[in-house]
């Protein structure tokens, strides 16, 4: 039923509209970060391919003055009383429907406090586990969590206590059909992927940070985009090109936070790309992302509730990213993976199959059955696994996998360190340094002179055999640059060697030396 609102002067209109909005005049209206937002269906959505954007079917749009005018016209009859002369020439009142001025509407929306308006904490595309272990699976707003479930697929109710037959069927489908034919390099790669697939469901329950997901392969057409489409199609995905400049990467991250998607994918990075980004390292270890709003002069702070992924062939990590990354590696061990005979596959042509909403429903339903079977047993965690800031995530997901006898979780952590370009370069440098000079203390200038090539007749010999550390540009550093690089590595172990730093007796120059672990 459309409500009639009588307004008068500007101040009176502001008071009336603020009161009515706080009392629920507009349906599907919530408050987020102090601003009123309205849930609205997004027209024109098309079925996406596995490596394309897959947005949610609704959007939480901040209500602007123009938007509020439209909503008032749709859900209320706003009128004011005016006078006119009747046939006898006497004034008489009459009601005139009107739209408040833009200035008035802006004043209504200017406040940050909206008592009585439900708080919207996020829009999700598929069910999630609440903190109490129950499943949020009813579409629409959930007062217990503040989430709005805008399901991408119409999901039949998942039983709180799945039967043993349902659990066995879920395992057969997910492990014996859906994931059976991927060329996993090891059991760890399959286990890690299942953990990532379940992460959007469990993130609110675990209340934990989520590591960066790296899905790479030795060859093209190995199935990387199909794997990212697993969580992406279910929870909404945004596929972006990799930004090789830090400033552009930061801007793209800030921009994607304005979109209602659960998974962000940097797809198909150049072969051999080294992911060594301070911006990305900060992102995955921050519960809140703060940055200047694009096109404005104010800062925004947004809850980091996304799963961040990258795909490519033979990717590497550097800097701090090795300890912040979970790797899923595929190795088809053949020259043309796309030519594999799929007649015997559990699901032939999976890249096309996963784009159908009915098939996405099938994957999600079976995954939720396994999750609820685990929570029915008290959601046991594993205690023998640590992963820095991501330890709660690793212990919960490790417990989920152990409950279903899925082995190998995070056992390829050493492989991630092996693809850490930064670790590899410094380990080789320190090893060669110790082989040449033992633990003798040296200044940066002395060490740099030692890197000069030897001229033996017409031959040039590199005494370090290419192992001397270089700048990001691939050049030998000068003494000042080298000193700064060494200072930044002091005390950090690289394999069996550690770089130590000190001062000369007069304290005017830095000294550096390498110690080897003899234990």
CSV table of N, CA, C and O in Angstrom, one decimal, residues 206-254:
chain,number,residue,atom,x,y,z
A,206,UNK,N,34.6,-18.5,10.4
A,206,UNK,CA,36.0,-18.6,11.0
A,206,UNK,C,36.5,-17.2,11.4
A,206,UNK,O,37.4,-17.1,12.2
A,207,UNK,N,35.9,-16.1,10.9
A,207,UNK,CA,36.3,-14.8,11.3
A,207,UNK,C,37.8,-14.6,11.1
A,207,UNK,O,38.5,-14.2,12.0
A,208,UNK,N,38.3,-15.0,9.9
A,208,UNK,CA,39.8,-15.0,9.7
A,208,UNK,C,40.1,-14.4,8.4
A,208,UNK,O,39.3,-14.3,7.5
A,209,UNK,N,41.4,-14.0,8.3
A,209,UNK,CA,41.9,-13.5,7.0
A,209,UNK,C,42.1,-14.7,6.1
A,209,UNK,O,42.3,-15.9,6.5
A,210,UNK,N,42.1,-14.4,4.8
A,210,UNK,CA,42.2,-15.5,3.8
A,210,UNK,C,43.4,-15.2,2.9
A,210,UNK,O,43.6,-14.1,2.4
A,211,UNK,N,44.3,-16.3,2.7
A,211,UNK,CA,45.5,-16.0,1.9
A,211,UNK,C,45.2,-15.8,0.5
A,211,UNK,O,44.1,-16.1,0.0
A,212,UNK,N,46.2,-15.4,-0.3
A,212,UNK,CA,46.1,-15.2,-1.7
A,212,UNK,C,46.1,-16.6,-2.4
A,212,UNK,O,46.9,-17.5,-2.0
A,213,UNK,N,45.3,-16.7,-3.4
A,213,UNK,CA,45.2,-18.0,-4.1
A,213,UNK,C,45.9,-17.9,-5.5
A,213,UNK,O,45.5,-17.1,-6.3
A,214,UNK,N,46.9,-18.8,-5.7
A,214,UNK,CA,47.6,-18.8,-6.9
A,214,UNK,C,47.3,-20.1,-7.6
A,214,UNK,O,47.7,-21.2,-7.1
A,215,UNK,N,46.7,-20.1,-8.8
A,215,UNK,CA,46.4,-21.3,-9.6
A,215,UNK,C,47.1,-21.2,-10.9
A,215,UNK,O,46.9,-20.3,-11.7
A,216,UNK,N,48.1,-22.0,-11.0
A,216,UNK,CA,49.0,-22.0,-12.2
A,216,UNK,C,49.2,-23.4,-12.7
A,216,UNK,O,48.8,-24.4,-12.1
A,217,UNK,N,49.8,-23.5,-13.9
A,217,UNK,CA,50.0,-24.7,-14.6
A,217,UNK,C,51.2,-24.7,-15.4
A,217,UNK,O,51.8,-23.6,-15.7
A,218,UNK,N,51.7,-25.8,-15.8
A,218,UNK,CA,52.8,-25.9,-16.7
A,218,UNK,C,52.5,-25.6,-18.2
A,218,UNK,O,53.4,-25.2,-18.9
A,219,UNK,N,51.2,-25.8,-18.5
A,219,UNK,CA,50.8,-25.6,-19.9
A,219,UNK,C,49.5,-24.9,-20.0
A,219,UNK,O,48.7,-24.9,-19.1
A,220,UNK,N,49.3,-24.1,-21.1
A,220,UNK,CA,47.9,-23.6,-21.3
A,220,UNK,C,46.9,-24.7,-21.5
A,220,UNK,O,47.2,-25.8,-21.7
A,221,UNK,N,45.6,-24.3,-21.3
A,221,UNK,CA,44.5,-25.2,-21.5
A,221,UNK,C,44.5,-26.4,-20.5
A,221,UNK,O,44.1,-27.5,-20.8
A,222,UNK,N,45.0,-26.1,-19.3
A,222,UNK,CA,45.1,-27.2,-18.3
A,222,UNK,C,43.9,-27.2,-17.3
A,222,UNK,O,43.7,-28.1,-16.6
A,223,UNK,N,43.1,-26.1,-17.4
A,223,UNK,CA,41.9,-26.0,-16.5
A,223,UNK,C,41.9,-25.0,-15.4
A,223,UNK,O,41.1,-25.0,-14.5
A,224,UNK,N,42.8,-24.0,-15.5
A,224,UNK,CA,42.9,-23.0,-14.5
A,224,UNK,C,41.7,-22.1,-14.3
A,224,UNK,O,41.2,-21.9,-13.2
A,225,UNK,N,41.1,-21.7,-15.5
A,225,UNK,CA,40.0,-20.8,-15.4
A,225,UNK,C,38.7,-21.6,-14.9
A,225,UNK,O,37.8,-21.0,-14.3
A,226,UNK,N,38.7,-22.8,-15.2
A,226,UNK,CA,37.5,-23.6,-14.7
A,226,UNK,C,37.6,-23.7,-13.2
A,226,UNK,O,36.6,-23.6,-12.5
A,227,UNK,N,38.8,-23.8,-12.6
A,227,UNK,CA,38.9,-23.9,-11.2
A,227,UNK,C,38.5,-22.6,-10.5
A,227,UNK,O,37.8,-22.6,-9.5
A,228,UNK,N,39.0,-21.4,-11.1
A,228,UNK,CA,38.6,-20.2,-10.5
A,228,UNK,C,37.0,-19.9,-10.7
A,228,UNK,O,36.4,-19.3,-9.8
A,229,UNK,N,36.5,-20.5,-11.7
A,229,UNK,CA,35.0,-20.4,-11.9
A,229,UNK,C,34.2,-21.1,-10.9
A,229,UNK,O,33.0,-20.8,-10.7
A,230,UNK,N,34.8,-22.1,-10.2
A,230,UNK,CA,34.1,-22.8,-9.1
A,230,UNK,C,33.6,-21.8,-8.1
A,230,UNK,O,32.3,-21.6,-8.0
A,231,UNK,N,34.4,-21.2,-7.3
A,231,UNK,CA,33.9,-20.2,-6.3
A,231,UNK,C,33.4,-18.9,-7.0
A,231,UNK,O,32.4,-18.3,-6.6
A,232,UNK,N,34.0,-18.5,-8.2
A,232,UNK,CA,33.6,-17.3,-8.8
A,232,UNK,C,32.2,-17.3,-9.3
A,232,UNK,O,31.4,-16.3,-9.2
A,233,UNK,N,31.8,-18.4,-10.0
A,233,UNK,CA,30.4,-18.4,-10.5
A,233,UNK,C,29.4,-18.5,-9.4
A,233,UNK,O,28.3,-18.0,-9.5
A,234,UNK,N,29.7,-19.1,-8.3
A,234,UNK,CA,28.8,-19.3,-7.2
A,234,UNK,C,28.6,-18.0,-6.4
A,234,UNK,O,27.5,-17.7,-5.9
A,235,UNK,N,29.7,-17.2,-6.2
A,235,UNK,CA,29.7,-16.1,-5.3
A,235,UNK,C,29.8,-14.8,-6.0
A,235,UNK,O,29.9,-13.7,-5.4
A,236,UNK,N,29.8,-14.8,-7.3
A,236,UNK,CA,30.0,-13.6,-8.1
A,236,UNK,C,31.5,-13.3,-8.3
A,236,UNK,O,32.3,-13.3,-7.3
A,237,UNK,N,31.9,-13.1,-9.5
A,237,UNK,CA,33.3,-12.9,-9.8
A,237,UNK,C,33.6,-11.7,-10.6
A,237,UNK,O,32.8,-11.3,-11.5
A,238,UNK,N,34.7,-11.1,-10.4
A,238,UNK,CA,35.2,-10.0,-11.2
A,238,UNK,C,36.6,-10.4,-11.8
A,238,UNK,O,37.5,-10.7,-11.0
A,239,UNK,N,36.7,-10.5,-13.1
A,239,UNK,CA,37.9,-10.9,-13.8
A,239,UNK,C,38.6,-9.7,-14.3
A,239,UNK,O,38.0,-8.9,-15.0
A,240,UNK,N,39.9,-9.5,-13.9
A,240,UNK,CA,40.6,-8.3,-14.2
A,240,UNK,C,42.0,-8.6,-14.8
A,240,UNK,O,42.6,-9.7,-14.5
A,241,UNK,N,42.5,-7.8,-15.6
A,241,UNK,CA,43.9,-7.9,-16.1
A,241,UNK,C,44.9,-7.5,-15.0
A,241,UNK,O,44.6,-6.7,-14.2
A,242,UNK,N,46.0,-8.2,-14.9
A,242,UNK,CA,47.0,-7.9,-13.9
A,242,UNK,C,47.6,-6.5,-14.2
A,242,UNK,O,48.0,-6.2,-15.3
A,243,UNK,N,47.7,-5.7,-13.1
A,243,UNK,CA,48.4,-4.4,-13.2
A,243,UNK,C,49.8,-4.5,-12.8
A,243,UNK,O,50.1,-4.8,-11.6
A,244,UNK,N,50.8,-4.2,-13.7
A,244,UNK,CA,52.2,-4.4,-13.3
A,244,UNK,C,52.7,-3.3,-12.6
A,244,UNK,O,53.8,-3.4,-12.0
A,245,UNK,N,52.0,-2.1,-12.5
A,245,UNK,CA,52.5,-1.0,-11.8
A,245,UNK,C,51.7,-0.9,-10.4
A,245,UNK,O,50.5,-1.1,-10.4
A,246,UNK,N,52.4,-0.6,-9.3
A,246,UNK,CA,51.8,-0.7,-8.0
A,246,UNK,C,50.6,0.3,-7.9
A,246,UNK,O,49.6,0.0,-7.4
A,247,UNK,N,50.8,1.5,-8.5
A,247,UNK,CA,49.7,2.5,-8.4
A,247,UNK,C,48.5,2.0,-9.1
A,247,UNK,O,47.3,2.2,-8.6
A,248,UNK,N,48.6,1.4,-10.3
A,248,UNK,CA,47.5,0.9,-11.0
A,248,UNK,C,46.8,-0.3,-10.3
A,248,UNK,O,45.6,-0.4,-10.3
A,249,UNK,N,47.7,-1.1,-9.7
A,249,UNK,CA,47.1,-2.2,-9.0
A,249,UNK,C,46.3,-1.7,-7.8
A,249,UNK,O,45.2,-2.3,-7.5
A,250,UNK,N,46.8,-0.8,-7.1
A,250,UNK,CA,46.0,-0.2,-5.9
A,250,UNK,C,44.7,0.4,-6.4
A,250,UNK,O,43.7,0.1,-5.8
A,251,UNK,N,44.7,1.1,-7.5
A,251,UNK,CA,43.5,1.7,-8.0
A,251,UNK,C,42.5,0.6,-8.4
A,251,UNK,O,41.3,0.7,-8.1
A,252,UNK,N,42.9,-0.4,-9.0
A,252,UNK,CA,42.0,-1.5,-9.5
A,252,UNK,C,41.4,-2.2,-8.3
A,252,UNK,O,40.2,-2.6,-8.3
A,253,UNK,N,42.2,-2.4,-7.2
A,253,UNK,CA,41.7,-3.0,-6.0
A,253,UNK,C,40.6,-2.2,-5.4
A,253,UNK,O,39.5,-2.6,-5.0
A,254,UNK,N,40.9,-0.9,-5.2
A,254,UNK,CA,39.9,0.1,-4.6
A,254,UNK,C,38.6,0.1,-5.5
A,254,UNK,O,37.5,0.1,-4.9
